[in-house]
Amino acid sequence: METTEDTGFSIADAIAEAGRCLHCQRPLCREGCPIENDIPAFNYALAQGNIGQAREIIAQRSNLPAICGRVCPHETQCEGHCVLSKKGNPIRIGKIERFIADFDAEMHLTHIRASRKNRGTVAVVGSGPAGLTVAGDLAREGFNVVVYEGEREPGGVLLYGIPEFRLPKSVVRREVSTIAATGVTYITNCMVGVDLTLEQLFERGFDAVFIGTGTALAKSLDLPGAELAGIVQSNYLLRMVRLFSDGNVGREEVPVAEGEAVVVVGAGNVAMDAARTAVMLKARSVTVAYRKTIAHMSASKAEYESTVSDGVRFLWETEPLSFEGRGALVTGLKVRGPSGEAVLPADKVLLAIGSRPAARIISTTPGIDVDSAGYVITKERPYGMTTRKGVFAGGDVVHKPATVVLAMKEAKKVAAGIASYVDAKKLLEE
């Protein structure tokens, strides 16, 4: 399948763009960044031609710069807070960060050496943005970190949940390898809660465990006809496309066939990814139906505009009523919109209405409390620890589905909490 990615900056363009930075006394761009990247500092270094120094500045706050430079909602975060955005021409901070990370990797500017691992051992469950951030931060602070991942390779939602056209998998694999170079070990094809319990991890000598499993279970629409074949979770489509692209499954396993009519329910980034993926799979038509107005859309403006440019039709204030079918197969989605009730013809209906945490770890580990929706409850001191001593959690499994960088923001705070807990534990043992 053909995939495309927006062209990044050339060296000249990147330096020129960084040179536009005003170096404000109060850098609002940094306030808009959830992980408080020192944006003026890396802009200044890049403008002087010091790309290696710029990469070092970013590394102080981010383990995943090439990813953040591509998928963060920059228009509402760093770029949206840039003082030049008032004139409609903010510094292109995302593309600058992406350029610095890509150039650093291509030119091998940064040579990472694994530090001595003498502060303790930590198990990280899940290798999405939260898990990778915790692993990278703790490894750099002298902890021996082992990451457990249920899929065949690490990356989590970055690899299996975001399509190639938005985040090339070579970039994810590169960032995963960079974190491995700090001394982090990955164990794949190991589903904690099924193949291994948290109790067994502690028996193996880990001082602490971090749960960063995200929200693995997609929500469904409880409507008449929900049992019909052809109603598919968008996350499942994205995962199967990834597996097909890697040669692990056949094309017939991808749940959208060429020439089919597709309706997507929802208006978040996952809905946009699913709609654009259906276009890439050569669907006959793709329609997004959302029960609220465009003002309530949770997808980023850039992703929405890209989806529109791909030819996807949007129906706002359109509420699903029932799934229509013939025999056991779905044939359409009955909706109520501004013009009344109608049936949208559909060979496949893709659901993108949110997700919730899986319970496989909680159900096999006594002492971990969750709220009524299944999200893990954590403490402020040490930050991120659950009601079970030594077990920490962060990212979407705690804070409900969010962006990559928001998961990283919380994960950095949890990593600091884990470090303080293990240090205190070691001190008491001595």
Coordinates of C-alpha atoms in Angstrom, one line a residue:
M1 CA 0.0 0.0 0.0
E2 CA 1.3 3.4 -0.9
T3 CA 1.9 5.8 2.0
T4 CA 3.1 9.4 2.1
E5 CA 4.5 11.7 4.7
D6 CA 4.7 15.5 4.6
T7 CA 8.1 16.7 3.5
G8 CA 10.3 17.9 6.3
F9 CA 12.6 21.0 6.4
S10 CA 15.9 21.2 4.5
I11 CA 18.9 22.3 6.5
A12 CA 18.6 25.9 5.1
D13 CA 14.8 26.0 5.7
A14 CA 15.2 24.7 9.3
I15 CA 17.9 27.2 10.2
A16 CA 15.9 30.1 8.7
E17 CA 12.8 29.1 10.5
A18 CA 14.6 28.7 13.8
G19 CA 16.1 32.2 13.2
R20 CA 12.6 33.7 13.2
C21 CA 12.3 32.9 17.0
L22 CA 12.0 36.1 19.0
H23 CA 13.4 34.6 22.2
C24 CA 10.7 36.1 24.3
Q25 CA 11.4 36.9 28.0
R26 CA 8.4 34.8 28.8
P27 CA 8.3 32.0 26.2
L28 CA 4.7 31.1 25.9
C29 CA 5.6 28.3 23.4
R30 CA 7.3 26.5 26.3
E31 CA 4.3 27.0 28.5
G32 CA 2.1 25.5 25.8
C33 CA 4.4 22.4 25.6
P34 CA 3.1 19.7 28.1
I35 CA 6.7 18.5 28.7
E36 CA 8.1 22.1 28.8
N37 CA 10.7 21.6 26.1
D38 CA 13.2 24.5 26.1
I39 CA 12.0 25.6 22.6
P40 CA 13.8 29.0 22.5
A41 CA 17.1 27.3 23.5
F42 CA 17.0 24.7 20.8
N43 CA 15.8 27.3 18.2
Y44 CA 18.8 29.4 19.1
A45 CA 21.2 26.5 18.8
L46 CA 19.8 25.5 15.5
A47 CA 19.9 29.0 14.2
Q48 CA 23.6 29.1 15.0
G49 CA 24.1 25.8 13.1
N50 CA 24.7 23.8 16.3
I51 CA 22.3 20.9 15.5
G52 CA 24.0 18.5 18.0
Q53 CA 23.5 21.0 20.8
A54 CA 19.9 21.5 19.7
R55 CA 19.4 17.7 20.0
E56 CA 21.0 17.7 23.5
I57 CA 18.6 20.4 24.6
I58 CA 15.6 18.5 23.4
A59 CA 16.9 15.3 25.0
Q60 CA 16.7 16.9 28.4
R61 CA 12.9 16.8 28.2
S62 CA 12.0 14.3 25.5
N63 CA 12.8 10.7 24.6
L64 CA 10.7 10.7 21.5
P65 CA 11.4 14.0 19.5
A66 CA 11.0 12.5 16.0
I67 CA 7.6 11.3 17.0
C68 CA 6.5 14.4 18.9
G69 CA 7.6 16.5 15.9
R70 CA 5.1 14.6 13.7
V71 CA 2.0 13.8 15.8
C72 CA 1.7 16.4 18.5
P73 CA -1.2 18.9 18.1
H74 CA 1.2 21.7 17.7
E75 CA -1.5 24.2 16.6
T76 CA -3.0 24.0 20.1
Q77 CA 0.2 23.6 22.1
C78 CA 3.6 25.1 21.4
E79 CA 2.8 26.8 18.0
G80 CA -0.6 27.9 19.2
H81 CA 1.0 29.7 22.1
C82 CA 3.8 31.3 20.0
V83 CA 3.4 35.1 20.0
L84 CA 3.7 35.1 16.2
S85 CA 0.6 33.0 15.9
K86 CA -1.5 36.1 16.5
K87 CA -0.3 37.2 13.1
G88 CA -1.1 33.8 11.6
N89 CA 2.5 32.9 11.1
P90 CA 3.9 31.0 14.2
I91 CA 7.3 29.4 14.3
R92 CA 7.0 25.9 12.9
I93 CA 8.2 24.3 16.1
G94 CA 7.0 20.8 15.2
K95 CA 8.9 20.7 11.9
I96 CA 12.0 22.1 13.6
E97 CA 11.9 19.4 16.3
R98 CA 11.4 16.8 13.7
F99 CA 14.3 18.1 11.6
I100 CA 16.7 18.1 14.5
A101 CA 15.8 14.6 15.5
D102 CA 15.9 13.2 12.0
F103 CA 19.2 15.0 11.1
D104 CA 20.8 13.8 14.4
A105 CA 19.8 10.2 13.6
E106 CA 20.9 10.3 9.9
M107 CA 24.2 11.9 10.7
H108 CA 24.8 9.9 13.9
L109 CA 25.6 13.0 15.9
T110 CA 24.6 11.6 19.2
H111 CA 26.5 8.7 20.6
I112 CA 24.6 7.2 23.6
R113 CA 26.5 5.3 26.2
A114 CA 24.6 3.2 28.7
S115 CA 25.3 4.4 32.2
R116 CA 26.0 2.2 35.2
K117 CA 22.8 0.5 36.4
N118 CA 23.2 0.5 40.2
R119 CA 20.2 2.3 41.5
G120 CA 17.7 -0.5 41.2
T121 CA 15.6 -2.6 38.8
V122 CA 12.2 -1.5 37.3
A123 CA 9.8 -3.5 35.1
V124 CA 7.8 -1.4 32.6
V125 CA 4.6 -3.0 31.2
G126 CA 3.7 -1.6 27.8
S127 CA 5.9 0.2 25.3
G128 CA 3.7 3.0 24.1
P129 CA 4.7 6.7 24.8
A130 CA 4.2 6.4 28.6
G131 CA 6.2 3.2 28.9
L132 CA 9.0 4.3 26.6
T133 CA 9.3 7.7 28.5
V134 CA 9.5 6.0 31.9
A135 CA 12.0 3.5 30.5
G136 CA 14.3 6.1 28.9
D137 CA 14.2 8.5 31.9
L138 CA 15.0 5.8 34.5
A139 CA 17.7 4.2 32.4
R140 CA 19.5 7.5 32.1
E141 CA 19.3 7.9 35.9
G142 CA 21.1 4.6 36.5
F143 CA 18.2 2.1 36.8
N144 CA 18.1 -1.3 35.1
V145 CA 14.9 -1.3 33.1
V146 CA 13.1 -4.2 31.4
V147 CA 10.1 -3.4 29.2
Y148 CA 7.5 -6.1 28.6
E149 CA 5.4 -5.9 25.5
G150 CA 2.6 -8.2 24.3
E151 CA 3.1 -7.6 20.6
R152 CA 5.9 -8.9 18.5
E153 CA 7.9 -5.7 18.7
P154 CA 7.9 -2.6 21.0
G155 CA 6.2 0.6 20.1
G156 CA 2.6 0.1 21.4
V157 CA 0.1 2.5 19.9
L158 CA 2.9 4.4 18.1
L159 CA 3.5 1.3 16.0
Y160 CA 0.1 -0.4 15.8
G161 CA -2.4 2.5 16.3
I162 CA -1.1 5.4 14.3
P163 CA -1.0 4.9 10.5
E164 CA 2.1 5.0 8.4
F165 CA 1.1 8.2 6.6
R166 CA 1.0 10.1 9.9
L167 CA 3.9 8.4 11.6
P168 CA 6.4 6.2 9.6
K169 CA 7.2 3.0 11.4
S170 CA 10.9 3.4 10.7
V171 CA 10.8 6.5 12.9
V172 CA 9.2 4.6 15.8
R173 CA 11.7 1.8 15.5
R174 CA 14.5 4.3 15.4
E175 CA 13.3 5.9 18.6
V176 CA 12.8 2.5 20.3
S177 CA 16.4 1.6 19.4
T178 CA 17.7 4.9 20.7
I179 CA 16.1 4.1 24.1
A180 CA 17.5 0.6 23.9
A181 CA 21.0 2.2 23.6
T182 CA 20.6 3.7 27.1
G183 CA 20.5 0.1 28.5
V184 CA 16.8 -0.7 28.3
T185 CA 15.9 -4.3 27.6
Y186 CA 12.7 -5.2 25.6
I187 CA 10.9 -8.5 26.1
T188 CA 8.2 -8.9 23.4
N189 CA 5.4 -11.5 22.9
C190 CA 4.9 -11.4 26.6
M191 CA 1.4 -10.3 27.8
V192 CA 1.6 -9.3 31.5
G193 CA -1.5 -10.5 33.2
V194 CA -1.7 -13.5 30.9
D195 CA 1.8 -14.9 30.4
L196 CA 3.2 -13.3 33.6
T197 CA 1.7 -11.7 36.6
L198 CA 3.0 -8.7 38.6
E199 CA 3.6 -11.0 41.5
Q200 CA 6.0 -13.0 39.4
L201 CA 7.8 -9.8 38.3
F202 CA 8.4 -9.0 42.0
E203 CA 9.6 -12.5 42.6
R204 CA 12.2 -11.9 39.8
G205 CA 13.7 -9.1 41.9
F206 CA 12.2 -6.0 40.5
D207 CA 12.0 -3.1 42.9
A208 CA 9.1 -1.4 41.2
V209 CA 6.7 -2.0 38.3
F210 CA 5.2 0.6 36.0
I211 CA 1.9 -0.1 34.2
G212 CA 1.6 1.8 30.9
T213 CA -0.8 -0.4 29.0
G214 CA -3.0 2.4 27.7
T215 CA -6.7 1.9 26.9
A216 CA -6.8 -1.4 25.1
L217 CA -10.5 -2.0 24.9
A218 CA -12.5 0.0 22.4
K219 CA -16.0 1.2 23.3
S220 CA -19.0 -0.1 21.3
L221 CA -22.4 1.4 20.3
D222 CA -25.2 -0.4 21.9
L223 CA -27.7 0.0 19.1
P224 CA -30.1 -2.3 17.3
G225 CA -28.2 -4.4 14.8
A226 CA -24.9 -4.3 16.8
E227 CA -24.4 -8.0 16.2
L228 CA -24.2 -7.6 12.4
A229 CA -20.9 -8.5 10.7
G230 CA -19.1 -5.6 9.2
I231 CA -19.1 -3.4 12.3
V232 CA -15.4 -2.9 13.1
Q233 CA -13.4 -1.1 15.7
S234 CA -11.2 1.5 14.1
N235 CA -8.2 0.5 16.3
Y236 CA -8.6 -3.1 14.9
L237 CA -8.5 -1.8 11.3
L238 CA -5.3 0.2 12.1
R239 CA -3.6 -2.8 13.8
M240 CA -4.5 -5.2 10.9
V241 CA -3.2 -2.7 8.3
R242 CA 0.1 -2.5 10.3
L243 CA 0.4 -6.3 10.4
F244 CA -0.4 -6.6 6.7
S245 CA 2.2 -3.9 5.8
D246 CA 4.8 -5.9 7.8
G247 CA 3.8 -9.1 6.0
N248 CA 2.4 -10.8 9.0
V249 CA -1.2 -11.3 7.7
G250 CA -2.8 -11.5 4.3
R251 CA -4.7 -8.7 2.6
E252 CA -8.0 -10.6 3.3
E253 CA -7.4 -10.1 7.0
V254 CA -7.7 -6.3 6.6
P255 CA -11.4 -5.5 7.4
V256 CA -11.9 -3.0 4.6
A257 CA -11.9 -4.3 1.0
E258 CA -11.4 -2.3 -2.2
G259 CA -14.6 -0.8 -3.5
E260 CA -16.5 -0.9 -0.2
A261 CA -18.6 2.0 1.2
V262 CA -17.3 2.9 4.6
V263 CA -19.0 5.0 7.4
V264 CA -16.8 6.1 10.4
V265 CA -18.5 7.0 13.6
G266 CA -16.6 9.6 15.7
A267 CA -14.5 12.7 15.2
G268 CA -11.3 12.2 17.1
N269 CA -7.8 11.5 15.7
V270 CA -8.5 7.8 15.6
A271 CA -11.6 8.5 13.4
M272 CA -9.5 10.6 11.1
D273 CA -6.8 7.9 10.9
A274 CA -9.5 5.2 10.1
A275 CA -11.1 7.4 7.5
R276 CA -7.9 8.2 5.7
T277 CA -6.8 4.6 6.0
A278 CA -10.0 3.5 4.3
V279 CA -9.3 5.9 1.5
M280 CA -5.8 4.4 1.2
L281 CA -7.4 1.0 1.0
K282 CA -9.4 2.2 -2.0
A283 CA -12.8 2.3 -0.4
R284 CA -15.5 3.4 -2.8
S285 CA -16.7 6.1 -0.4
V286 CA -15.8 7.2 3.1
T287 CA -18.2 9.2 5.3
V288 CA -17.6 10.4 8.9
A289 CA -20.7 10.8 11.0
Y290 CA -20.5 12.8 14.3
R291 CA -23.3 13.5 16.7
K292 CA -22.1 17.0 17.7
T293 CA -20.9 20.1 15.7
I294 CA -17.4 20.6 14.3
A295 CA -16.7 22.8 17.3
H296 CA -16.8 19.8 19.6
M297 CA -14.5 17.7 17.3
S298 CA -11.5 16.3 19.3
A299 CA -9.4 15.7 16.3
S300 CA -6.6 18.2 15.6
K301 CA -7.3 20.8 12.9
A302 CA -4.4 19.6 10.8
E303 CA -5.7 16.0 10.9
Y304 CA -9.2 17.1 10.0
E305 CA -8.0 19.2 7.1
S306 CA -5.9 16.3 5.8
T307 CA -8.9 14.0 6.0
V308 CA -11.1 16.5 4.0
S309 CA -8.3 16.8 1.4
D310 CA -8.4 13.0 1.0
G311 CA -12.0 13.3 -0.1
V312 CA -13.8 12.1 3.0
R313 CA -17.3 13.5 3.6
F314 CA -18.4 14.8 7.0
L315 CA -21.9 14.8 8.5
W316 CA -22.2 16.9 11.6
E317 CA -24.9 16.7 14.2
T318 CA -25.7 13.2 13.0
E319 CA -26.7 10.7 15.6
P320 CA -26.5 7.0 15.0
L321 CA -29.9 5.2 15.6
S322 CA -29.4 1.6 14.4
F323 CA -27.3 -0.6 12.2
E324 CA -29.2 -1.8 9.2
G325 CA -28.5 -5.2 7.6
R326 CA -29.4 -7.9 5.2
G327 CA -29.1 -11.4 6.7
A328 CA -26.0 -11.3 9.0
L329 CA -24.2 -8.5 7.2
V330 CA -24.4 -4.7 7.8
T331 CA -25.6 -2.7 4.9
G332 CA -25.9 0.8 6.4
L333 CA -26.2 3.0 9.4
K334 CA -29.5 4.7 10.2
V335 CA -28.9 8.2 11.5
R336 CA -30.8 11.3 12.6
G337 CA -29.4 14.5 11.3
P338 CA -30.4 18.1 10.6
S339 CA -32.5 17.0 7.7
G340 CA -34.2 14.2 9.5
E341 CA -33.7 10.4 9.5
A342 CA -31.7 8.6 6.8
V343 CA -29.7 5.5 6.1
L344 CA -26.1 5.8 5.2
P345 CA -25.1 2.9 2.9
A346 CA -22.2 1.0 4.4
D347 CA -20.4 -2.2 3.7
K348 CA -18.3 -1.5 6.8
V349 CA -19.0 0.7 9.8
L350 CA -15.9 1.8 11.7
L351 CA -16.4 2.8 15.3
A352 CA -14.0 5.4 16.8
I353 CA -15.9 6.5 19.9
G354 CA -13.2 6.0 22.6
S355 CA -11.7 3.3 24.6
R356 CA -11.2 2.0 28.2
P357 CA -8.5 0.1 30.0
A358 CA -8.3 -3.7 29.9
A359 CA -8.5 -5.4 33.2
R360 CA -6.1 -8.3 32.7
I361 CA -3.4 -6.9 35.0
I362 CA -5.8 -5.5 37.6
S363 CA -7.7 -8.7 37.8
T364 CA -4.6 -10.8 38.4
T365 CA -3.0 -8.4 41.0
P366 CA -4.7 -7.9 44.3
G367 CA -4.6 -4.5 46.0
I368 CA -4.8 -2.2 42.9
D369 CA -7.9 0.1 43.1
V370 CA -9.6 1.5 40.0
D371 CA -12.4 4.0 39.6
S372 CA -15.9 3.1 38.3
A373 CA -14.7 3.3 34.7
G374 CA -11.8 1.0 35.2
Y375 CA -9.0 3.6 35.3
V376 CA -6.2 3.0 37.8
I377 CA -6.2 5.3 40.9
T378 CA -2.8 6.7 41.8
K379 CA -1.2 8.8 44.5
E380 CA 0.5 12.1 44.6
R381 CA 3.4 10.9 46.9
P382 CA 5.3 9.1 45.5
Y383 CA 3.8 10.4 42.3
G384 CA 2.0 7.7 40.3
M385 CA 2.0 4.9 42.8
T386 CA -1.1 2.8 42.9
T387 CA -2.8 1.5 46.0
R388 CA -0.4 -1.5 45.7
K389 CA 3.0 -0.7 47.1
G390 CA 5.7 -0.6 44.5
V391 CA 3.3 -0.7 41.5
F392 CA 3.0 2.6 39.6
A393 CA 0.8 3.6 36.6
G394 CA 0.7 6.4 34.1
G395 CA -0.5 7.5 30.7
D396 CA -4.0 6.7 29.3
V397 CA -4.6 3.8 31.8
V398 CA -4.8 6.5 34.5
H399 CA -5.7 9.7 32.8
K400 CA -8.1 8.5 30.1
P401 CA -7.2 8.7 26.4
A402 CA -5.0 11.7 25.5
T403 CA -2.2 12.7 23.1
V404 CA 1.2 11.2 22.9
V405 CA 2.9 14.2 24.6
L406 CA 0.4 14.3 27.4
A407 CA 1.1 10.7 28.2
M408 CA 4.8 11.6 28.2
K409 CA 4.2 14.5 30.5
E410 CA 2.6 12.3 33.2
A411 CA 5.1 9.5 32.6
K412 CA 8.0 11.8 33.3
K413 CA 6.5 12.7 36.7
V414 CA 5.8 9.0 37.4
A415 CA 9.5 8.2 36.5
A416 CA 10.6 10.7 39.2
G417 CA 8.2 9.1 41.6
I418 CA 9.6 5.6 40.9
A419 CA 13.1 6.9 41.4
S420 CA 12.4 8.4 44.7
Y421 CA 10.5 5.3 45.9
V422 CA 13.3 2.9 44.9
D423 CA 15.9 5.1 46.4
A424 CA 14.0 5.2 49.7
K425 CA 13.4 1.4 49.5
K426 CA 17.1 0.8 49.1
L427 CA 18.0 3.1 51.9
L428 CA 15.6 1.3 54.3
E429 CA 17.0 -2.1 53.2
E430 CA 20.5 -0.9 54.0

